[in-house]
Short mmCIF file of C-alpha atoms and ligand atoms in Angstrom, two decimals:
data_model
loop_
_atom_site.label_atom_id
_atom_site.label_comp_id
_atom_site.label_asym_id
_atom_site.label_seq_id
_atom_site.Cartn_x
_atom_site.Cartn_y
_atom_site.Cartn_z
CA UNK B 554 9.60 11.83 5.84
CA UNK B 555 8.03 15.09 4.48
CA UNK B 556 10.35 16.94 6.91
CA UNK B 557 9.71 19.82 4.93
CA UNK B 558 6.64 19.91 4.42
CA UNK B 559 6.45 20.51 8.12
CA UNK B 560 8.69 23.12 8.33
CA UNK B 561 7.18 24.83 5.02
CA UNK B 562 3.75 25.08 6.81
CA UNK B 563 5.10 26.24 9.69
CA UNK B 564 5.63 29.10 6.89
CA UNK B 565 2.57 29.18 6.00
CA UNK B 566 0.97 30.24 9.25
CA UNK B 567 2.99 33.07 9.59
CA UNK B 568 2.04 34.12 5.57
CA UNK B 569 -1.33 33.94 6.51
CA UNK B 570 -1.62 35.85 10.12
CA UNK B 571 -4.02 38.55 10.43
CA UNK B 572 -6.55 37.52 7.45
CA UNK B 573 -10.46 37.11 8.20
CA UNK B 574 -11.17 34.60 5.73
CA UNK B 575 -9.11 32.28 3.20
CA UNK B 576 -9.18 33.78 -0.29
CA UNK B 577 -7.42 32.47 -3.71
CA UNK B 578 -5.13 35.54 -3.42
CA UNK B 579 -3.69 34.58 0.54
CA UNK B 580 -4.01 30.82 0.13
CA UNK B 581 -1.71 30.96 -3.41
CA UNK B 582 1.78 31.25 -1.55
CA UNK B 583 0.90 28.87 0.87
CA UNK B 584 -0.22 26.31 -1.99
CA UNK B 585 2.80 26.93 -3.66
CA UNK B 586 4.57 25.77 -0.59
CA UNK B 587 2.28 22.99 -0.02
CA UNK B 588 2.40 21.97 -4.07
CA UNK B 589 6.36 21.93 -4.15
CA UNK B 590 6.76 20.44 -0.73
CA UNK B 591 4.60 17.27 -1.92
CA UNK B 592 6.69 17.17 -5.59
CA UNK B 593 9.60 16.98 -3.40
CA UNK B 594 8.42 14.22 -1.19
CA UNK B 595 8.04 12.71 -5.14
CA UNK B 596 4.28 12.34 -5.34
CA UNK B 597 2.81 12.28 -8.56
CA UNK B 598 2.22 15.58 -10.07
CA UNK B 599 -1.30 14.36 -11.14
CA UNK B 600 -2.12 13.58 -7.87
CA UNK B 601 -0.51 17.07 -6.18
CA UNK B 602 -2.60 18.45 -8.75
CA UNK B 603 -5.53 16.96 -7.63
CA UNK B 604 -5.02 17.65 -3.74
CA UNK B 605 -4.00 21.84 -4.51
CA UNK B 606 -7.76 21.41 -6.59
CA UNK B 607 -9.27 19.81 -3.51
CA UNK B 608 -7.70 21.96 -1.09
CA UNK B 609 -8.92 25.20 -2.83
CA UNK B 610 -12.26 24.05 -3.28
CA UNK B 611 -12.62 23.27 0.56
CA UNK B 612 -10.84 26.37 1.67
CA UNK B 613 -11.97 29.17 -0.44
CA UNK B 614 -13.96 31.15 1.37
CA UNK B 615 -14.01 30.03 4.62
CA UNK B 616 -14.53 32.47 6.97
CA UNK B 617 -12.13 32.04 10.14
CA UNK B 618 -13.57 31.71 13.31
CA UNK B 619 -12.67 31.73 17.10
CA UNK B 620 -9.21 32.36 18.11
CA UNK B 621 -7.63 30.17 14.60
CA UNK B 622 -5.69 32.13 12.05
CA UNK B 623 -5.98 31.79 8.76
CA UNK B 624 -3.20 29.53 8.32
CA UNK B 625 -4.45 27.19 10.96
CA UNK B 626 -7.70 27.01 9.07
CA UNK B 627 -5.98 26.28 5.85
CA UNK B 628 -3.36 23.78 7.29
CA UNK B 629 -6.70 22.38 9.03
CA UNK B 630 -8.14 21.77 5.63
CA UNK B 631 -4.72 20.28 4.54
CA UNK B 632 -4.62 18.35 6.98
CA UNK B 633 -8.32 16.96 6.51
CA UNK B 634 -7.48 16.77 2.29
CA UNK B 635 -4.36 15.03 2.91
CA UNK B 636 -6.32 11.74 5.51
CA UNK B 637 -9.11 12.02 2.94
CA UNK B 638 -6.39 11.15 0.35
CA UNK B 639 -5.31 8.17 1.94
CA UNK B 640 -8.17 7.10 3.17
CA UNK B 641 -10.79 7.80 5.68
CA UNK B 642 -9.60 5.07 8.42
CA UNK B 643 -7.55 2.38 8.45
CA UNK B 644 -8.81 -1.09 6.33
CA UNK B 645 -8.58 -4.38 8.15
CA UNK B 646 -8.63 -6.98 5.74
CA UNK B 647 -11.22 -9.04 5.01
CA UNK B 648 -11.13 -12.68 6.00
CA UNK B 649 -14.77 -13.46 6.01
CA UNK B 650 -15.19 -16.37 3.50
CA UNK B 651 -15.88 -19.89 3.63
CA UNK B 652 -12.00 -21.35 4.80
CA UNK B 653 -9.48 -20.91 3.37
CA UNK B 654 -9.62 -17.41 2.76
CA UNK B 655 -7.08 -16.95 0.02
CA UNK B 656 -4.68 -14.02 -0.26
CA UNK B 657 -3.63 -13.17 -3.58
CA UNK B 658 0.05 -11.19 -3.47
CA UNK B 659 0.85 -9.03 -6.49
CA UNK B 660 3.28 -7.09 -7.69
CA UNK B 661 6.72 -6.34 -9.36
CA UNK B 662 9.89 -8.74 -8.42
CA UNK B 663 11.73 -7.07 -5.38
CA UNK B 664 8.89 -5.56 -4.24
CA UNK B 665 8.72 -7.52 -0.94
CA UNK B 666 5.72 -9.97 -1.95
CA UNK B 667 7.42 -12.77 -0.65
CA UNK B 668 8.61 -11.27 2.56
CA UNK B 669 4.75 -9.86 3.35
CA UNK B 670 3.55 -13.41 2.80
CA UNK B 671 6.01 -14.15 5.22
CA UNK B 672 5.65 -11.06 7.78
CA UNK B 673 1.18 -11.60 6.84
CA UNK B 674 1.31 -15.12 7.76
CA UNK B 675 3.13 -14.23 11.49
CA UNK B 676 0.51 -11.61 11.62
CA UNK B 677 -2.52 -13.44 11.17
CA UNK B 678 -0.90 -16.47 13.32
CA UNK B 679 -0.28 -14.50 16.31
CA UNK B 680 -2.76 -11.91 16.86
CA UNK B 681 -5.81 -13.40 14.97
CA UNK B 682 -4.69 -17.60 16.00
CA UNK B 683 -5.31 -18.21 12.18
CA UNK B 684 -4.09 -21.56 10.62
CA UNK B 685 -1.94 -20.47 7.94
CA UNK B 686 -0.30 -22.13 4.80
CA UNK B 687 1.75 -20.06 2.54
CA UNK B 688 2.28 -21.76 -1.54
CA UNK B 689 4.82 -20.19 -4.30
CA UNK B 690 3.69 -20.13 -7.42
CA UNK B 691 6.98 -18.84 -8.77
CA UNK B 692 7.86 -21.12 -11.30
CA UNK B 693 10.51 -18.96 -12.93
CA UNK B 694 12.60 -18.84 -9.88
CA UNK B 695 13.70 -21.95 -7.71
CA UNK B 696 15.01 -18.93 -5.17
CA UNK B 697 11.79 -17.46 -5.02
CA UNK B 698 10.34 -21.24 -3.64
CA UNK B 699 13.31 -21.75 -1.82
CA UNK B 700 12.83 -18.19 0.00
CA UNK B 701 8.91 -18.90 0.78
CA UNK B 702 10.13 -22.25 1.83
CA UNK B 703 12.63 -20.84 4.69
CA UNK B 704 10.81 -18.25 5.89
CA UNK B 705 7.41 -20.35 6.35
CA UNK B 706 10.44 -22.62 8.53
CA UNK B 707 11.48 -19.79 10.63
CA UNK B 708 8.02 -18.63 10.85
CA UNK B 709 6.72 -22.14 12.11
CA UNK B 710 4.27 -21.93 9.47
CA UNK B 711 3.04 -24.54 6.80
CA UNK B 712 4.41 -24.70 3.38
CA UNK B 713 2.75 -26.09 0.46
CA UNK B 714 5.30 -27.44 -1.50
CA UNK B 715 5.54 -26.46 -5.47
CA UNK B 716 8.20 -26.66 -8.03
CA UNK B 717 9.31 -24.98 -11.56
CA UNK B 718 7.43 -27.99 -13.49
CA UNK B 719 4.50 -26.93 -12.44
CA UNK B 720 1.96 -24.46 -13.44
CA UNK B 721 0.82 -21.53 -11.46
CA UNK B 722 -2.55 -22.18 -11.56
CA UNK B 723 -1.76 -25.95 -11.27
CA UNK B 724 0.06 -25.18 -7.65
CA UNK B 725 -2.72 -23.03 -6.66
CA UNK B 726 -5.82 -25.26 -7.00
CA UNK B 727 -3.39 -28.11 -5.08
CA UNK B 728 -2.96 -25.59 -2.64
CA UNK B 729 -6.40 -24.89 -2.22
CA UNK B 730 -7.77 -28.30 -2.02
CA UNK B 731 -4.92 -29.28 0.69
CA UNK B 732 -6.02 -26.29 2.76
CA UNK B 733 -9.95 -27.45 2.70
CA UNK B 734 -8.98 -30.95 3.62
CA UNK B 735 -6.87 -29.75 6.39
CA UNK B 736 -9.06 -27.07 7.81
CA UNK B 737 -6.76 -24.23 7.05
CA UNK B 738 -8.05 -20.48 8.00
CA UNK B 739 -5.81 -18.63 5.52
CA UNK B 740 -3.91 -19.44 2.26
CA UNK B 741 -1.43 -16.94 0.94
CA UNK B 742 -0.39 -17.50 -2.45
CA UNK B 743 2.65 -15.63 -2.99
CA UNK B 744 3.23 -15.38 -7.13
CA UNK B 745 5.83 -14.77 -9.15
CA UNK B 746 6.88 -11.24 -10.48
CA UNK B 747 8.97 -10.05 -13.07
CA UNK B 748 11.40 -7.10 -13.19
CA UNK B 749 9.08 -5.08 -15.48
CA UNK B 750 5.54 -5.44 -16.31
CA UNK B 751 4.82 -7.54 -19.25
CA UNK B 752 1.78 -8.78 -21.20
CA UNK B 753 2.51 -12.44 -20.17
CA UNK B 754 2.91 -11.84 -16.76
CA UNK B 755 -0.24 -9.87 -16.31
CA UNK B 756 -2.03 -12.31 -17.99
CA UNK B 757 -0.73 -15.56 -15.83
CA UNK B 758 -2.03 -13.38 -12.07
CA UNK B 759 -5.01 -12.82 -13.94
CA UNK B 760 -5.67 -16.71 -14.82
CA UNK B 761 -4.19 -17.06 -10.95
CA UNK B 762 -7.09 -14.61 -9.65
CA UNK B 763 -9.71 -16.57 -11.41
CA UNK B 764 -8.99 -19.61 -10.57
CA UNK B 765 -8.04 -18.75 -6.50
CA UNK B 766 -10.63 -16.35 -6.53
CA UNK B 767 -9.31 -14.36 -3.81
CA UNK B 768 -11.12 -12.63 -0.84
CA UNK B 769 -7.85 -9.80 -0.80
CA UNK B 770 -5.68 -9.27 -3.31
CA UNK B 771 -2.76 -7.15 -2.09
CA UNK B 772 -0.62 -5.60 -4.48
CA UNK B 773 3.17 -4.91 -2.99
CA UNK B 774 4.60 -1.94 -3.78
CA UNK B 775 8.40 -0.60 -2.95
CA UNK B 776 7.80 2.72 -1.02
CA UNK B 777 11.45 3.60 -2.50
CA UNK B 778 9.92 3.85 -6.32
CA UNK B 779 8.81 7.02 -5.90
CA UNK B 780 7.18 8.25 -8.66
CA UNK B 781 7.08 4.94 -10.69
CA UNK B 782 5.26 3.34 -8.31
CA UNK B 783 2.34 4.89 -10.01
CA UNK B 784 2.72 3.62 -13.58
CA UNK B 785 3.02 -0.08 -11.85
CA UNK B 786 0.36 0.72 -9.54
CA UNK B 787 -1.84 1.62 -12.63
CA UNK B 788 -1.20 -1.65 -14.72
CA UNK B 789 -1.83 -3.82 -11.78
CA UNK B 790 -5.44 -2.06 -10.82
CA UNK B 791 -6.38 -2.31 -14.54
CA UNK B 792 -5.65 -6.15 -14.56
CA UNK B 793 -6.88 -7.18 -10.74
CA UNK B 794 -9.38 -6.37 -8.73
CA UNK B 795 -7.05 -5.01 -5.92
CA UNK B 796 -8.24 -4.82 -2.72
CA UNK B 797 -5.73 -3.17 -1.15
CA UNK B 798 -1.93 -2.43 -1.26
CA UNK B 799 1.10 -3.33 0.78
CA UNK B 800 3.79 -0.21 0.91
CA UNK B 801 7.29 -2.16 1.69
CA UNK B 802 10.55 -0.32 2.68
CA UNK B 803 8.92 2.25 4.66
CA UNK B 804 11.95 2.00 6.97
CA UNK B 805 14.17 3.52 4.37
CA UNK B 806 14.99 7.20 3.63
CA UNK B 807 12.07 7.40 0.58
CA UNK B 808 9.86 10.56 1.54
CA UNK B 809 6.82 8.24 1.52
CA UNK B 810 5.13 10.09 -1.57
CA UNK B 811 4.38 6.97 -2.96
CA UNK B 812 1.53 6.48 -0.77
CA UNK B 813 -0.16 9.45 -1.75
CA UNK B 814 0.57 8.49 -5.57
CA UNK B 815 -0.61 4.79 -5.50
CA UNK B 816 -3.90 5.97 -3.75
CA UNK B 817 -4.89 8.25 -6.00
CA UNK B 818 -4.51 6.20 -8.98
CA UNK B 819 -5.87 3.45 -7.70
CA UNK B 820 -8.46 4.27 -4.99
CA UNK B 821 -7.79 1.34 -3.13
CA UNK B 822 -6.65 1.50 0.84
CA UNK B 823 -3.45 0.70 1.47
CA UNK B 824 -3.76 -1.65 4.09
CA UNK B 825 -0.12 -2.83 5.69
CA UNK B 826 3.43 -0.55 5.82
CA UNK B 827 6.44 -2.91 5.63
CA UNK B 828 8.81 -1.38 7.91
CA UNK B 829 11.79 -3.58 7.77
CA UNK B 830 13.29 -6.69 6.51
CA UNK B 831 12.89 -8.78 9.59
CA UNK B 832 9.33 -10.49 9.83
CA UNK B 833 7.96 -8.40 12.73
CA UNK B 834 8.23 -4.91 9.83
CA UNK B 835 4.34 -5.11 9.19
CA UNK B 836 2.47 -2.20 10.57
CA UNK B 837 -1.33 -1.64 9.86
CA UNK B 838 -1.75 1.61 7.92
CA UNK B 839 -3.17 5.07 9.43
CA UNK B 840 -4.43 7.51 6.96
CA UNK B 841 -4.64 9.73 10.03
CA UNK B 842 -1.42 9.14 11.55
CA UNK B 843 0.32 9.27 8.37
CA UNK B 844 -0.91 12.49 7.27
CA UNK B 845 0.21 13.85 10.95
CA UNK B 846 3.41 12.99 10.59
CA UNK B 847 2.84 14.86 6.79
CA UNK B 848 2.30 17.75 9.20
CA UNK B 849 4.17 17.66 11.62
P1 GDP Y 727 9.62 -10.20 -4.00
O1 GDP Y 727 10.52 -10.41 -5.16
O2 GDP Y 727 8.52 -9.22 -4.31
O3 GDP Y 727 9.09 -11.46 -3.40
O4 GDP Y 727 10.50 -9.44 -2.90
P2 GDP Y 727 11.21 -10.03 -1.58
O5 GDP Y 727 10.22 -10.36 -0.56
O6 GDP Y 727 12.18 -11.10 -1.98
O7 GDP Y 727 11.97 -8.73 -1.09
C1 GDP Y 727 13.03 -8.13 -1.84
C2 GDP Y 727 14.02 -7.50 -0.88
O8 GDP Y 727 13.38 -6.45 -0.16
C3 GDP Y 727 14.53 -8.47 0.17
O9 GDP Y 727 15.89 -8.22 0.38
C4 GDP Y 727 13.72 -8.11 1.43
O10 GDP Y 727 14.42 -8.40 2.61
C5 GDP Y 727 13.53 -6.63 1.23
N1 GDP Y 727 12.33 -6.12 1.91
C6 GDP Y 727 11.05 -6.52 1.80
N2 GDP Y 727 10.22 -5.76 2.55
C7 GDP Y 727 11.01 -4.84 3.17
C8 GDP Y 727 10.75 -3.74 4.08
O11 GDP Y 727 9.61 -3.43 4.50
N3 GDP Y 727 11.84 -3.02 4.48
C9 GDP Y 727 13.11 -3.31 4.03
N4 GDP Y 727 14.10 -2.55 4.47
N5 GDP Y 727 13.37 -4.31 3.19
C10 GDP Y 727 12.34 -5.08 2.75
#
């Protein structure tokens, strides 16, 4: 990922050798660079706009000092623009509630919300000893409940069971109360999602967020949308309180410029990278790591 975005500042440095101090006139190449490289790793172009703004602000200027070139000083600046972007530091998530604490999963079908519930609910088993139980409240889709059903088998974790004649909300609350009365830690409530957004589907996960009330809602998003990760990502943080975001299919050849995108529309820390399809692909995020592999 962002391969050339390496190589182009790699450019950079040598466009910028031999200058005292960053000015509009030396940084503009070396924007340009930066600017196309990130439209080419298919990040928004209001958020590249917004980074090239913040960049110039921070840069302009800036006198060069000690034995760093110009272009190390800008691609320091970058570099500092680009973590700030995603985040200052990487976001745990945020259990502390009287149990269970419920996790609310959101997003479009295919995204990978029922796999994370799957890959969360290992997680939280295994490094934090959490008692899990994972619910459906897909009603549309039999699959869907079937899915949550076998992986919560292969997991060796509990499975509240639900079915198509129920109601979401109905499935939830049953959940809920089951989890109290059997001293649960966690509940993730996996829910159903459709293959656009639609009115009646934002307003069901809205009635679901009410009535769970949540300590996380994660919204799932498919690393491999590219730029339309951003118009979903926008729908869903103007509906739900989002606490944070789930970036699936990181494994694949996407250039990753989603997470840039969904941040900045959003503001919310992405929390987890889904790195695969088997159940161990769950990787906290970095802000910093990912914006050194940005680098380079
Ligand atoms: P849902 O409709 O949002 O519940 O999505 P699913 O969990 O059913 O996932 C849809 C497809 O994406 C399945 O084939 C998953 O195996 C696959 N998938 C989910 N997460 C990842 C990931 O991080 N990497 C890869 N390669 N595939 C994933």
């Amino acid at each position: 990922m962002f391969e050339n975005l390496s190589g182009r500042l790699g450019g950079v440095v040598k466009t910028l050798r031999g200058n005292a101090r960053l000015t509009e006139d030396n940084m503009k190449d070396a924007l340009r660079e930066v600017r196309m490289a990130l439209l080419e790793a298919d990040v928004a172009l209001p958020a590249v706009k917004q980074f090239i703004a913040d960049v110039k602000v921070r840069a302009e200027g800036q006198e060069v000092v000690g034995s760093l070139t110009p272009g190390q000083a800008l691609i320091g600046v970058v570099y500092e623009e680009l973590t700030k972007l995603m985040g200052a530091q990487n976001d745990a998530l945020n259990l502390a509630a009287v149990p269970p604490a419920v996790i609310l999963m959101a997003g479009l079908q295919g995204a990978g919300k029922t796999t994370t519930s799957g890959k969360l609910a290992k997680l939280l088993k295994e490094t934090q000893k959490k008692k899990v139980l994972l619910v459906s409240t897909d009603v549309y889709r039999p699959a869907a409940i079937e899915q949550l059903k076998t992986l919560a088998g292969q997991l060796a974790v509990d499975w509240f069971p639900s079915d198509v004649s129920q109601k979401p909300v109905d499935i939830a609350l049953a959940a809920i109360d089951h989890a109290k009365r059997h001293f649960y830690d966690v509940l993730i409530v996996d829910t159903a999602g459709r293959l656009a957004i639609d009115e009646a589907m934002m307003a069901e996960i809205k009635a679901l967020h009410a009535a769970v009330n949540p300590v996380e809602t994660l919204f799932v998003v498919d690393a491999m949308q590219g730029q339309d990760a951003v118009n979903v990502a926008q729908a869903f943080n103007q509906t739900l309180p989002l606490t944070g975001i789930v970036l699936t299919k990181m494994d694949g050849d996407s250039r990753g410029g989603a997470a840039l995108s969904v941040r900045h529309v959003t503001g919310k820390p992405i929390k987890f990278l889904g790195t695969g399809e088997k159940l161990t692909g769950l990787e906290p995020f970095h802000p910093d790591r990912m914006a050194s592999r940005v680098l380079g």
